[in-house]
XYZ file of C-alpha atoms in Angstrom:
263
model
C 198.915 33.914 -34.213
C 201.704 32.059 -32.432
C 204.125 34.788 -33.484
C 201.843 37.459 -32.006
C 201.492 35.493 -28.764
C 205.247 35.070 -28.505
C 205.754 38.758 -29.204
C 203.287 39.766 -26.459
C 204.902 37.303 -24.051
C 208.335 38.770 -24.805
C 207.033 42.284 -24.158
C 205.644 41.208 -20.815
C 209.075 39.930 -19.797
C 210.735 43.301 -20.423
C 211.666 45.000 -17.172
C 212.177 48.687 -16.457
C 215.889 48.015 -16.000
C 216.016 46.557 -19.521
C 214.533 49.766 -20.947
C 217.012 51.876 -18.985
C 219.848 49.623 -20.156
C 218.897 49.994 -23.839
C 218.362 53.757 -23.483
C 221.814 54.222 -21.922
C 223.539 52.258 -24.701
C 221.613 54.212 -27.347
C 222.632 57.500 -25.717
C 226.300 56.488 -25.562
C 226.292 55.495 -29.241
C 224.576 58.767 -30.160
C 227.114 60.808 -28.197
C 229.988 58.924 -29.804
C 228.715 59.715 -33.280
C 228.125 63.357 -32.291
C 231.629 63.740 -30.869
C 233.393 61.951 -33.723
C 231.362 63.516 -36.518
C 233.541 64.918 -39.313
C 236.699 63.376 -37.848
C 238.932 60.556 -39.074
C 237.510 58.287 -36.388
C 233.919 58.548 -37.682
C 234.420 56.110 -40.545
C 236.400 53.757 -38.292
C 233.543 53.735 -35.773
C 231.052 52.877 -38.527
C 233.317 50.060 -39.696
C 233.695 48.750 -36.154
C 229.912 48.674 -35.689
C 229.568 46.759 -38.974
C 232.107 44.191 -37.730
C 230.230 43.853 -34.421
C 226.964 43.204 -36.277
C 228.675 40.627 -38.501
C 230.217 38.926 -35.449
C 226.809 38.780 -33.733
C 225.238 37.163 -36.797
C 228.077 34.623 -36.870
C 227.411 33.739 -33.192
C 223.679 33.343 -33.807
C 224.337 31.019 -36.778
C 226.974 29.067 -34.790
C 229.733 29.853 -37.285
C 232.502 29.041 -34.845
C 235.474 29.723 -37.120
C 234.085 33.049 -38.291
C 233.237 34.011 -34.703
C 236.789 33.210 -33.559
C 238.313 35.284 -36.372
C 235.989 38.208 -35.620
C 236.798 38.100 -31.894
C 240.534 38.147 -32.607
C 240.079 40.981 -35.073
C 238.088 43.058 -32.574
C 240.746 42.552 -29.891
C 243.531 43.763 -32.181
C 241.346 46.592 -33.534
C 240.735 47.972 -30.043
C 244.476 48.440 -29.436
C 244.934 49.847 -32.947
C 242.147 52.411 -32.467
C 243.504 53.587 -29.097
C 246.996 54.122 -30.526
C 246.117 55.675 -33.895
C 243.173 57.791 -32.834
C 244.494 58.961 -29.459
C 244.002 62.694 -30.310
C 240.375 62.169 -31.326
C 239.647 60.023 -28.266
C 241.217 62.602 -25.953
C 239.178 65.371 -27.556
C 236.029 63.297 -27.248
C 236.566 62.668 -23.546
C 237.215 66.369 -23.014
C 233.969 67.246 -24.758
C 231.995 64.845 -22.566
C 233.028 66.781 -19.488
C 232.946 70.302 -20.807
C 230.391 73.025 -20.329
C 229.928 76.095 -22.441
C 231.494 79.251 -21.107
C 232.903 82.399 -22.557
C 234.442 85.352 -20.733
C 233.654 85.303 -17.022
C 230.017 84.296 -17.199
C 229.189 86.955 -14.595
C 225.953 88.817 -15.151
C 227.479 92.235 -15.230
C 228.552 94.915 -17.641
C 232.144 93.717 -17.813
C 231.280 90.865 -20.158
C 229.489 93.211 -22.550
C 232.393 95.652 -22.442
C 234.842 92.853 -23.219
C 232.823 91.797 -26.255
C 232.583 95.369 -27.520
C 236.344 95.935 -27.113
C 237.133 92.665 -28.881
C 234.734 93.356 -31.768
C 236.087 96.885 -32.151
C 239.662 95.597 -32.357
C 238.851 92.844 -34.867
C 236.900 95.266 -37.059
C 239.757 97.773 -37.062
C 242.316 95.090 -37.917
C 240.016 93.804 -40.649
C 239.774 97.254 -42.277
C 243.573 97.592 -42.180
C 244.088 94.007 -43.406
C 246.252 93.166 -40.424
C 246.278 89.482 -39.534
C 245.073 88.459 -36.082
C 244.378 85.285 -34.136
C 242.448 85.414 -30.846
C 241.536 82.322 -28.818
C 238.720 82.507 -26.261
C 239.312 79.829 -23.641
C 236.255 77.969 -22.372
C 236.069 74.851 -20.169
C 239.083 73.036 -21.608
C 242.166 74.695 -20.137
C 244.829 76.084 -22.460
C 247.640 76.442 -19.950
C 250.092 74.538 -22.156
C 249.344 76.938 -25.030
C 249.603 79.958 -22.747
C 253.044 78.827 -21.551
C 254.324 78.962 -25.141
C 253.709 82.724 -25.330
C 254.327 85.900 -23.373
C 252.229 86.486 -20.246
C 250.263 89.756 -20.186
C 247.325 89.371 -17.756
C 245.813 92.624 -19.008
C 242.222 93.811 -19.279
C 240.668 93.462 -22.711
C 240.946 96.686 -24.696
C 240.746 97.332 -28.413
C 243.863 99.517 -28.331
C 245.992 96.807 -26.738
C 244.743 94.116 -29.115
C 245.406 96.296 -32.156
C 248.918 97.119 -30.944
C 249.706 93.462 -30.314
C 248.995 92.511 -33.932
C 250.707 95.459 -35.627
C 253.293 93.900 -38.002
C 256.938 93.754 -36.923
C 256.127 94.266 -33.243
C 257.469 91.723 -30.697
C 254.106 90.010 -30.034
C 252.376 90.129 -33.413
C 253.397 86.636 -34.535
C 251.190 84.080 -32.813
C 247.861 83.947 -30.999
C 246.353 85.919 -28.157
C 244.676 83.821 -25.458
C 241.729 85.367 -23.608
C 240.713 83.745 -20.343
C 237.504 85.148 -18.880
C 237.874 88.945 -19.136
C 241.663 88.973 -19.364
C 244.196 88.948 -22.185
C 246.255 86.229 -20.543
C 249.053 85.821 -23.094
C 250.191 86.791 -26.585
C 252.519 85.338 -29.221
C 251.301 81.832 -28.362
C 251.898 78.889 -30.679
C 248.897 76.793 -31.743
C 248.826 73.250 -33.143
C 248.110 73.106 -36.873
C 245.157 71.079 -38.117
C 245.983 68.063 -40.270
C 242.536 67.974 -41.870
C 242.537 67.633 -45.658
C 239.131 69.304 -45.957
C 240.404 72.822 -45.250
C 240.040 75.168 -48.220
C 243.350 75.632 -50.020
C 243.099 79.418 -49.949
C 243.252 79.376 -46.142
C 246.756 79.783 -44.771
C 248.666 78.852 -41.642
C 246.740 81.253 -39.398
C 243.398 79.628 -40.265
C 244.859 76.123 -40.040
C 246.175 76.926 -36.551
C 242.744 78.251 -35.512
C 241.049 75.074 -36.698
C 243.757 72.996 -35.013
C 243.188 74.426 -31.533
C 239.403 74.238 -31.988
C 239.763 70.525 -32.780
C 241.734 69.869 -29.615
C 239.663 72.049 -27.263
C 236.289 73.781 -26.978
C 237.814 77.213 -27.603
C 236.186 79.822 -29.841
C 238.828 81.246 -32.178
C 238.584 84.538 -34.091
C 240.753 84.979 -37.167
C 241.427 88.076 -39.265
C 242.949 87.346 -42.656
C 246.042 89.346 -43.544
C 245.379 88.926 -47.281
C 241.665 89.784 -47.448
C 240.782 91.284 -44.062
C 237.943 88.760 -43.722
C 236.909 87.801 -40.193
C 236.297 84.113 -39.449
C 235.423 82.011 -36.403
C 236.628 78.464 -35.770
C 234.828 76.209 -33.293
C 234.800 72.428 -32.860
C 236.996 72.005 -35.921
C 234.643 73.962 -38.174
C 235.404 77.400 -39.594
C 232.736 79.984 -40.474
C 233.857 82.920 -42.585
C 232.871 86.425 -43.649
C 231.776 87.981 -40.361
C 231.340 91.738 -40.205
C 231.290 93.895 -37.089
C 227.584 93.357 -36.390
C 227.494 89.610 -37.049
C 230.635 89.077 -34.960
C 229.096 90.941 -32.010
C 225.873 88.933 -32.365
C 227.798 85.644 -32.439
C 229.824 86.434 -29.309
C 226.756 87.676 -27.435
C 224.959 84.466 -28.408
C 227.798 82.427 -26.908
C 227.589 84.461 -23.699
C 223.788 84.164 -23.550
C 223.937 80.368 -23.935
C 226.454 80.195 -21.091
C 224.191 82.221 -18.808
C 221.143 80.083 -19.647
C 223.043 76.923 -18.717
C 224.162 78.478 -15.418
C 220.539 79.224 -14.588
């Protein structure tokens, strides 16, 4: 009975600010796990939480030596995490501030035309088994990637995209960057993913697509030179075996989600 009375008394002492405080911490922890999911930092975060729990238990039990060791360890670990996992932390901070956009986001026919031209080009390249790599910029800017290529600033057209990726032409080696409804640059160099979970049959083109999707919120379309298969990389995850219809549906879904968020 005393336990129940103490429990009720404790509940009565809880203030609204305490509830808000707990909810904010819970949300931050949830977002951290969401952002770092399937990255190298995920396991480190779990380990760090385990150490924090152990340190709290040591404080409660007045284990002074253990508490001192844990505090020193946490101090060193913080510096270690910032240095070693700088790419993941940067990506996480970018994701916290990003929205979801694709093409211009304008409610007009130009967006639909851009999708149709892009799908037509990817389907044609797929049938001919011509490799292609197209990056759709969203909220995270890709200016540094664009600067590595050749500026075009051309309207999206299937003919231009097909010509860019024809083998042995000046711009075929590298990625095309699309910003809003414009082919901004071609022959751009992308960072390669260092993930060891990528299927071995996927080559440099797919690894580059995954790499840029890990470091930004871009949507990346890949056409395999060996098989002609169309894939999409997003948030470090690659989905394969798109055909013309499923690719169009996927891109329209991205555009629809952007419009819903604007409204």
